Each structure stands twice: as structure tokens, then as C-alpha cells.
Coordinates of C-alpha atoms in Angstrom, one line a residue:
X1 CA 95.5 73.5 98.5
X2 CA 96.7 75.4 101.6
X3 CA 94.4 78.0 103.0
X4 CA 97.0 80.5 104.3
X5 CA 99.3 82.4 101.9
X6 CA 102.8 81.2 101.1
X7 CA 104.0 84.7 102.0
X8 CA 103.4 83.9 105.7
X9 CA 106.1 81.2 105.6
X10 CA 108.6 84.0 104.8
X11 CA 107.7 86.2 107.8
X12 CA 108.6 85.9 111.5
X13 CA 106.6 87.4 114.4
X14 CA 108.0 90.6 115.9
X15 CA 110.5 89.8 118.7
X16 CA 110.0 93.2 120.3
X17 CA 106.3 92.8 120.5
X18 CA 106.7 89.3 121.8
X19 CA 109.0 90.4 124.6
X20 CA 106.6 93.2 125.6
X21 CA 103.7 90.8 125.6
X22 CA 105.7 88.2 127.7
X23 CA 106.6 90.9 130.3
X24 CA 102.9 91.9 130.4
X25 CA 101.8 88.3 131.0
X26 CA 104.3 87.8 133.8
X27 CA 103.3 91.0 135.5
X28 CA 99.7 90.0 135.3
X29 CA 100.7 86.7 137.0
X30 CA 102.2 88.6 139.9
X31 CA 105.9 88.6 139.0
X32 CA 108.0 91.7 139.7
X33 CA 108.9 92.5 136.1
X34 CA 110.8 95.5 134.6
X35 CA 110.1 95.7 130.9
X36 CA 112.8 97.3 128.8
X37 CA 111.6 96.0 125.4
X38 CA 109.2 98.6 124.2
X39 CA 110.3 101.4 121.9
X40 CA 108.0 103.9 123.3
X41 CA 108.7 107.2 125.1
X42 CA 107.2 107.3 128.6
X43 CA 106.4 111.0 128.3
X44 CA 102.8 112.2 127.7
X45 CA 101.8 113.9 124.5
X46 CA 102.1 117.7 125.0
X47 CA 98.9 119.4 126.0
X48 CA 98.9 121.8 123.0
X49 CA 98.9 118.7 120.7
X50 CA 96.1 117.0 122.6
X51 CA 94.1 120.2 122.6
X52 CA 94.4 120.5 118.8
X53 CA 92.9 117.1 118.5
X54 CA 90.0 118.1 120.8
X55 CA 89.4 121.2 118.8
X56 CA 89.4 119.1 115.6
X57 CA 86.7 116.9 117.0
X58 CA 84.6 120.0 118.0
X59 CA 85.0 121.4 114.5
X60 CA 83.6 118.2 113.1
X61 CA 86.9 117.1 111.5
X62 CA 85.6 113.5 111.6
X63 CA 85.0 112.6 107.9
X64 CA 87.1 110.6 105.5
X65 CA 90.4 112.4 104.7
X66 CA 92.3 112.4 101.4
X67 CA 94.3 109.2 101.1
X68 CA 97.6 111.0 101.1
X69 CA 96.7 113.2 104.1
X70 CA 94.9 116.5 104.8
X71 CA 96.3 119.5 103.0
X72 CA 97.4 121.4 106.2
X73 CA 99.4 118.4 107.4
X74 CA 101.1 117.9 104.0
X75 CA 101.9 121.6 104.0
X76 CA 103.3 121.4 107.6
X77 CA 105.4 118.4 106.5
X78 CA 106.9 120.3 103.6
X79 CA 107.7 123.2 105.8
X80 CA 109.3 120.9 108.4
X81 CA 111.6 119.4 105.8
X82 CA 112.7 122.9 104.6
X83 CA 113.1 124.3 108.1
X84 CA 114.9 121.4 109.7
X85 CA 116.6 119.5 106.8
X86 CA 117.0 122.1 104.1
X87 CA 115.0 119.9 101.7
X88 CA 112.5 121.5 99.2
X89 CA 109.4 119.4 98.9
X90 CA 106.0 120.5 97.6
X91 CA 103.0 119.3 99.5
X92 CA 102.1 117.0 96.7
X93 CA 105.5 115.3 97.2
X94 CA 104.5 114.2 100.7
X95 CA 102.3 111.4 102.0
X96 CA 100.8 110.6 105.4
X97 CA 100.4 107.1 106.7
X98 CA 99.2 105.2 109.7
X99 CA 102.6 105.2 111.3
X100 CA 106.0 104.8 109.8
X101 CA 105.4 101.1 109.2
X102 CA 102.7 101.8 106.6
X103 CA 105.0 104.3 104.8
X104 CA 107.7 101.7 104.5
X105 CA 105.3 99.0 103.5
X106 CA 103.7 101.2 100.8
X107 CA 107.1 102.1 99.4
X108 CA 108.2 98.5 99.1
X109 CA 104.8 97.3 97.7
X110 CA 105.0 100.0 95.1
X111 CA 108.5 99.2 93.9
X112 CA 109.6 95.7 94.6
X113 CA 109.3 92.8 92.1
X114 CA 110.4 89.2 92.8
X115 CA 114.2 89.2 92.9
X116 CA 114.7 92.9 93.7
X117 CA 117.1 93.4 96.5
X118 CA 117.0 95.7 99.5
X119 CA 120.3 96.4 101.3
X120 CA 119.7 96.5 105.1
X121 CA 122.5 97.2 107.5
X122 CA 122.5 95.0 110.5
X123 CA 121.5 95.2 113.3
X124 CA 118.2 96.3 111.9
X125 CA 114.7 97.0 113.1
X126 CA 112.9 93.7 113.2
X127 CA 110.2 94.7 110.8
X128 CA 112.4 95.7 107.8
X129 CA 113.3 92.3 106.4
X130 CA 109.8 91.0 107.1
X131 CA 108.2 93.9 105.1
X132 CA 110.6 93.2 102.2
X133 CA 109.7 89.5 102.3
X134 CA 105.9 90.2 102.3
X135 CA 106.4 92.5 99.3
X136 CA 108.3 89.9 97.3
X137 CA 111.8 91.3 97.6
X138 CA 115.0 89.9 98.9
X139 CA 116.9 91.4 101.9
X140 CA 120.7 91.7 101.5
X141 CA 122.2 92.2 104.9
X142 CA 125.3 94.5 105.2
X143 CA 127.3 93.8 108.3
X144 CA 128.4 96.4 110.9
X145 CA 130.2 95.8 114.2
X146 CA 130.5 97.2 117.6
X147 CA 134.0 98.3 116.6
X148 CA 132.7 100.7 114.0
X149 CA 129.8 101.9 116.1
X150 CA 127.3 99.6 114.3
X151 CA 127.5 101.8 111.1
X152 CA 127.5 100.9 107.5
X153 CA 130.8 101.7 105.8
X154 CA 131.3 102.7 102.2
X155 CA 133.4 99.6 101.5
X156 CA 130.7 97.2 102.8
X157 CA 128.0 99.1 100.9
X158 CA 129.9 98.9 97.6
X159 CA 130.3 95.1 98.1
X160 CA 126.6 94.7 98.8
X161 CA 125.3 96.4 95.6
X162 CA 124.4 94.2 92.7
X163 CA 122.4 94.8 89.4
X164 CA 119.4 93.6 91.4
X165 CA 119.7 96.2 94.1
X166 CA 116.6 98.5 94.3
X167 CA 116.9 100.1 97.7
X168 CA 119.4 100.9 100.4
X169 CA 117.4 101.2 103.7
X170 CA 119.0 103.6 106.2
X171 CA 118.0 104.2 109.8
X172 CA 119.7 107.0 111.7
X173 CA 119.6 107.2 114.6
X174 CA 119.2 103.5 114.7
X175 CA 116.8 101.1 116.3
X176 CA 118.2 98.9 117.9
X177 CA 121.8 100.3 118.3
X178 CA 121.2 104.1 118.7
X179 CA 124.0 104.7 116.1
X180 CA 123.7 107.9 114.1
X181 CA 125.6 108.8 111.0
X182 CA 127.6 112.0 110.8
X183 CA 127.6 114.2 107.8
X184 CA 131.1 112.8 106.8
X185 CA 129.8 109.2 107.1
X186 CA 126.8 110.0 105.0
X187 CA 129.0 111.7 102.4
X188 CA 131.1 108.5 102.1
X189 CA 128.0 106.4 101.5
X190 CA 126.6 109.0 99.1
X191 CA 129.7 108.8 97.0
X192 CA 129.1 105.1 96.6
X193 CA 125.5 105.6 95.7
X194 CA 126.3 108.2 93.0
X195 CA 128.2 105.5 91.2
X196 CA 125.1 103.2 91.1
X197 CA 122.2 105.3 89.7
X198 CA 119.8 102.3 89.8
X199 CA 119.9 102.2 93.6
X200 CA 117.4 104.3 95.6
X201 CA 117.6 105.2 99.3
X202 CA 114.9 104.9 101.8
X203 CA 115.9 106.8 104.9
X204 CA 114.1 106.2 108.2
X205 CA 114.6 109.3 110.2
X206 CA 112.0 108.6 112.9
X207 CA 114.5 109.3 115.8
X208 CA 115.9 112.5 114.2
X209 CA 115.2 114.7 117.2
X210 CA 116.7 112.3 119.7
X211 CA 120.4 112.8 119.4
X212 CA 122.8 113.8 122.2
X213 CA 125.8 115.9 123.0
X214 CA 127.2 117.8 120.1
X215 CA 125.9 115.5 117.4
X216 CA 124.3 117.3 114.4
X217 CA 121.6 115.3 112.6
X218 CA 121.8 115.1 108.8
X219 CA 119.8 113.1 106.3
X220 CA 121.3 111.8 103.1
X221 CA 119.4 113.8 100.5
X222 CA 120.4 116.9 102.4
X223 CA 124.1 115.9 102.4
X224 CA 124.0 115.0 98.7
X225 CA 121.4 116.8 96.7
X226 CA 122.1 114.7 93.6
X227 CA 120.4 111.8 95.4
X228 CA 117.2 113.9 96.0
X229 CA 115.4 112.4 93.0
X230 CA 116.0 108.8 94.2
X231 CA 115.4 109.2 97.9
X232 CA 112.3 108.7 100.0
X233 CA 112.8 110.5 103.3
X234 CA 110.6 109.0 106.0
X235 CA 109.8 110.4 109.4
X236 CA 106.9 110.7 111.9
X237 CA 105.6 112.2 115.1
X238 CA 105.7 109.0 117.3
X239 CA 109.1 109.4 119.1
X240 CA 110.0 113.0 119.5
X241 CA 106.5 114.2 120.1
X242 CA 105.5 111.2 122.3
X243 CA 102.6 110.3 120.0
X244 CA 103.1 106.6 119.4
X245 CA 99.4 105.8 119.8
X246 CA 98.3 108.5 117.4
X247 CA 99.8 106.4 114.5
X248 CA 101.1 109.1 112.1
X249 CA 104.1 108.6 109.9
X250 CA 105.0 110.6 106.8
X251 CA 107.4 110.8 103.9
X252 CA 108.5 112.9 101.0
X253 CA 110.0 112.0 97.7
X254 CA 109.5 112.1 93.9
X255 CA 105.9 112.6 92.8
X256 CA 105.8 109.4 90.8
X257 CA 106.6 107.3 93.8
X258 CA 104.3 109.2 96.1
X259 CA 101.4 108.7 93.6
X260 CA 102.1 105.0 93.5
X261 CA 102.1 104.8 97.3
X262 CA 98.9 106.8 97.4
X263 CA 97.3 104.2 95.0
X264 CA 98.3 101.3 97.3
X265 CA 97.1 103.1 100.4
X266 CA 93.8 103.9 98.8
X267 CA 93.1 100.2 98.4
X268 CA 94.5 99.3 101.8
X269 CA 93.5 101.7 104.6
X270 CA 92.7 105.0 102.9
X271 CA 93.7 108.1 104.8
X272 CA 95.0 108.1 108.4
X273 CA 92.8 109.2 111.3
X274 CA 91.7 112.8 110.7
X275 CA 91.9 113.7 114.4
X276 CA 95.5 112.4 114.7
X277 CA 96.4 114.3 111.5
X278 CA 95.1 117.6 113.0
X279 CA 97.1 116.9 116.2
X280 CA 100.2 116.3 114.0
X281 CA 99.7 119.7 112.3
X282 CA 100.1 121.3 115.7
X283 CA 103.0 119.0 116.6
X284 CA 105.0 120.1 113.5
X285 CA 103.9 123.8 113.5
X286 CA 103.6 124.4 117.2
X287 CA 106.2 125.0 120.0
X288 CA 109.2 122.7 119.9
X289 CA 110.9 123.6 123.2
X290 CA 109.8 120.4 125.0
X291 CA 111.9 118.3 122.7
X292 CA 115.1 119.7 124.2
X293 CA 113.9 119.1 127.7
X294 CA 113.0 115.5 126.9
X295 CA 116.3 115.0 125.1
X296 CA 118.1 116.0 128.2
X297 CA 116.2 113.5 130.3
X298 CA 116.9 110.7 127.7
X299 CA 120.6 111.6 127.7
X300 CA 120.8 111.3 131.4
X301 CA 119.1 107.9 131.2
X302 CA 121.5 106.8 128.5
X303 CA 124.5 107.8 130.5
X304 CA 123.2 105.9 133.6
X305 CA 122.5 102.7 131.7
X306 CA 125.8 102.7 129.8
X307 CA 127.8 103.3 133.0
X308 CA 126.0 100.6 134.9
X309 CA 126.1 98.0 132.1
X310 CA 129.8 98.5 131.6
X311 CA 130.2 97.7 135.3
X312 CA 128.3 94.4 134.8
X313 CA 130.6 91.4 134.5
X314 CA 131.0 90.2 130.9
X315 CA 129.0 93.1 129.4
X316 CA 130.4 95.7 126.9
X317 CA 128.1 98.6 126.1
X318 CA 129.0 101.4 123.7
X319 CA 127.4 104.9 124.2
X320 CA 125.1 105.6 121.2
X321 CA 124.6 108.9 119.6
X322 CA 120.8 108.8 119.5
X323 CA 117.4 107.2 119.9
X324 CA 116.6 105.6 123.3
X325 CA 118.3 102.3 123.0
X326 CA 121.6 100.7 123.9
X327 CA 122.9 97.5 122.2
X328 CA 125.4 95.9 124.6
X329 CA 127.4 92.8 123.8
X330 CA 127.2 89.7 126.0
X331 CA 129.8 87.8 124.0
X332 CA 132.0 87.2 127.0
X333 CA 129.1 85.4 128.8
X334 CA 128.4 82.8 126.0
X335 CA 129.4 79.4 127.4
X336 CA 128.8 80.2 131.0
X337 CA 126.1 78.6 133.2
X338 CA 123.4 79.8 135.5
X339 CA 123.1 78.7 139.1
X340 CA 120.7 76.0 138.0
X341 CA 123.3 74.7 135.5
X342 CA 121.6 76.1 132.4
X343 CA 124.2 76.9 129.6
X344 CA 124.2 80.4 128.2
X345 CA 124.7 79.3 124.6
X346 CA 123.1 82.2 122.7
X347 CA 122.0 85.8 123.4
X348 CA 118.4 84.6 123.3
X349 CA 119.2 82.2 126.1
X350 CA 120.9 85.0 128.0
X351 CA 117.8 87.1 127.8
X352 CA 115.3 84.4 128.7
X353 CA 117.4 83.4 131.7
X354 CA 117.7 87.0 132.8
X355 CA 113.9 87.3 132.6
X356 CA 113.5 84.1 134.6
X357 CA 116.1 84.9 137.3
X358 CA 115.7 88.6 137.7
X359 CA 112.5 89.7 136.0
X360 CA 114.2 92.0 133.5
X361 CA 112.8 91.9 130.0
X362 CA 115.1 92.8 127.2
X363 CA 115.2 91.8 123.5
X364 CA 117.9 89.4 122.3
X365 CA 120.2 90.8 119.6
X366 CA 119.8 87.9 117.1
X367 CA 116.2 89.2 116.5
X368 CA 117.8 92.3 115.0
X369 CA 120.2 90.2 112.9
X370 CA 123.4 90.7 115.0
X371 CA 124.5 89.0 118.2
X372 CA 125.5 88.0 120.7
X373 CA 123.9 91.3 121.9
X374 CA 120.7 92.5 123.5
X375 CA 118.7 95.7 123.2
X376 CA 117.6 97.8 126.1
X377 CA 115.1 100.6 125.7
X378 CA 115.8 103.3 128.3
X379 CA 112.5 105.1 127.7
X380 CA 111.4 104.6 131.3
X381 CA 112.3 106.2 134.6
X382 CA 115.8 106.4 136.1
X383 CA 114.5 104.6 139.2
X384 CA 113.4 101.6 137.1
X385 CA 116.5 101.7 134.9
X386 CA 118.8 101.7 138.0
X387 CA 117.0 98.8 139.5
X388 CA 117.1 96.9 136.2
X389 CA 120.8 97.4 135.7
X390 CA 121.4 96.4 139.3
X391 CA 119.6 93.1 138.6
X392 CA 121.6 92.6 135.4
X393 CA 124.8 93.1 137.3
X394 CA 123.6 90.6 139.9
X395 CA 122.7 88.1 137.2
X396 CA 125.9 88.3 135.2
X397 CA 127.9 88.0 138.5
X398 CA 126.1 84.8 139.3
X399 CA 127.1 83.0 136.0
X400 CA 130.0 80.5 136.3

């Protein structure tokens, strides 16, 4: 009898974590490495949020919290959904978890039976299909392309739905592509979902506040209120509030689902860190002006990276609507060779050879289910981004 669970054979390690770790190891060995793999803002958490955590410690807010979250945070979450998304949720319809990953995992664990299907547009965040697999479900991948901005269309969604479909998993703005759905695009998808009442929607809105230009963010339950009773709307403080290490994600949805997720979390981790929860109360209720300032910086970085990558030989890089990633194609470089004679046969090989030759760490697109592409996180300084893109230009120019 094998000691390790069979479920592990269905799960792959996170490619984004692996790239970040590889870059860290090479740096520690003395290499000049620019790591563009991590999905983490380089901004510091705002002082008012940090001070709220300090005050919580001083007040003695250090005991076990309720599993679903402290009442002030659940109230703040409900107010946030009303204020920013025109969604009416009562505090008891909300739940707080240790990051967005736990929210997603709880939802799948609470709802998936063997054979249940989850539709996942690709490219997708690397953890989505692995969570589905751990929870006993089956991922059904719905293809997008660079030509349609890496967005799921109504026709592709319709084709992917079967009697076994339980969830459609949406992520807008997207990790890894940065693609964000307009209200009209969400309306087209909602019209399909209305024809299939057995399909629920789990919408990952973690990058909601990081959209650029004139883009107006919408979430699907806001666009189509008839989907409200079968939608779990997930969000968190990690990205917009530069609070990745605080590990707070949250969601709102039907009470029956929230109670089921609460039961699972109660046997798993119990409530999230009380100090981080009080900091999150301040994040959601406090001043929001810094978000616009950070967005402007991110937009400048996006424009720099898109421009420089499109000047690199054999690279095609669309300009995304949101998040802090670009997802360029390296299809024109497949089949070429490095100076040492190494064949570039896949996007993974392209990325490994780029790291070896120029010390730029990016994540290969096949890890996100769609290649030949690669993902760059531009959540770092313009100085480093400019140097990294210069190195990419030099590397692609060297291929024959």
C-alpha cells in the first residue's frame, strides 16, 4: 500500500513559485538575475493599514477569531460590494479566508463530487486546475487566443457546458494575461449561463482595482442580477492594497454555500489571522486614494514593457486591460537556435535559455495552459523592467 495519497499524482507543482525559487537560488549563487515571475506588488502596505494592525495588537485582538471572519471585516466586505459593485450582500453571506487560494479551495471542496466539471478558460492561473483535481473534480479547458484578447467567448462557453458542469471559473483581470472583460462581454457570457441553470459561476476579482485607461470594471453578478443566487464573488486585499503577506481573501455568495465553506474551514485552518483581519478592515474602510497613484505607476510600466517587447525580434505582445502581467507570444522563435546550438522547441525551452543566457526569469506559457507564450510580471521598478526587456531583445536577436 502506497504511503502518499493518490490525489498527489493528479497535481503539479506551481510553475510560478518554481521560477521565483530558481531566480532566488541563482541570485544567491552570485548571478545577476532579474526575476519577473512573482505576482506581487513591489509597493509597501500603506501606513494607515499597518497602524491598524499595530493598534489591534495593542488592544489585545490576538485570540481565536470566528471561522468566517470577525464581524467588522464581514461588515466592511458587505459595504465594499455595495459601494463598488452594486451587489447587496449581508455580512452572513460573506467569508474570510487565508488568502484567495483558501476561498477557492473551500468552494471546490464544498461542492465538487467525482465527475463534476469546472470550466476554466485558458490561459489560467496555475493553481486553478490543481485545486479542482485535489477536490475530485474535472477541469474542462475553454480555449481563448491572442486574437480575441485571451477572453472566453459565448460560443466557446456554450460548447464547453455539459450536464456535468458545476462551475464556470472566471478571472478578470486575468492572471496570466491581464485580460479584463467589458460589461458587453460579460453580458454575452451571462446570456449563455442563463440557459443552463445548473451551472454556477465563481468569479476571481482579485485584480479588480488594477485596470487601466478608460476600462470600467464589472463583475458578472452585477451585470446579470439573475445570476446572483448561483455566483460566488471572490476578492481580497493582496494586490490593490499591497498586502500579499497578510494573507486575506474573501468572498460573498448564497448563505448555504458560505455555511458549507465555513464548515470546511472550521476543520482546516479555522479563522484567518486576527491582526491581518483588523488591518483589512482599515484597508476596505479607509482612504483609497493611493490605489489611483499605484495604478498610474503600473500603467506606465505596462506601456514600457509592451513597447519594448514588441521591438524584440520574434515577440508579439498585446497590451492588456489590467492586472500587472503581459503574456507575449514567442511563436515566431520556435525552431530557432541559441548561439550554443540549443534548439528552441517549446516556450519552456525559450524561458530556460533566456534565464541561462541573460539572467531574466519569466514563466513559460504552457504552465498556464496556453503557449507558446510567456508571462512577465511588471510589478517591479521601471529601471529593472527596462534592463530586463533590453536583455530579452538581445537574446531574441541572437537566435538563428
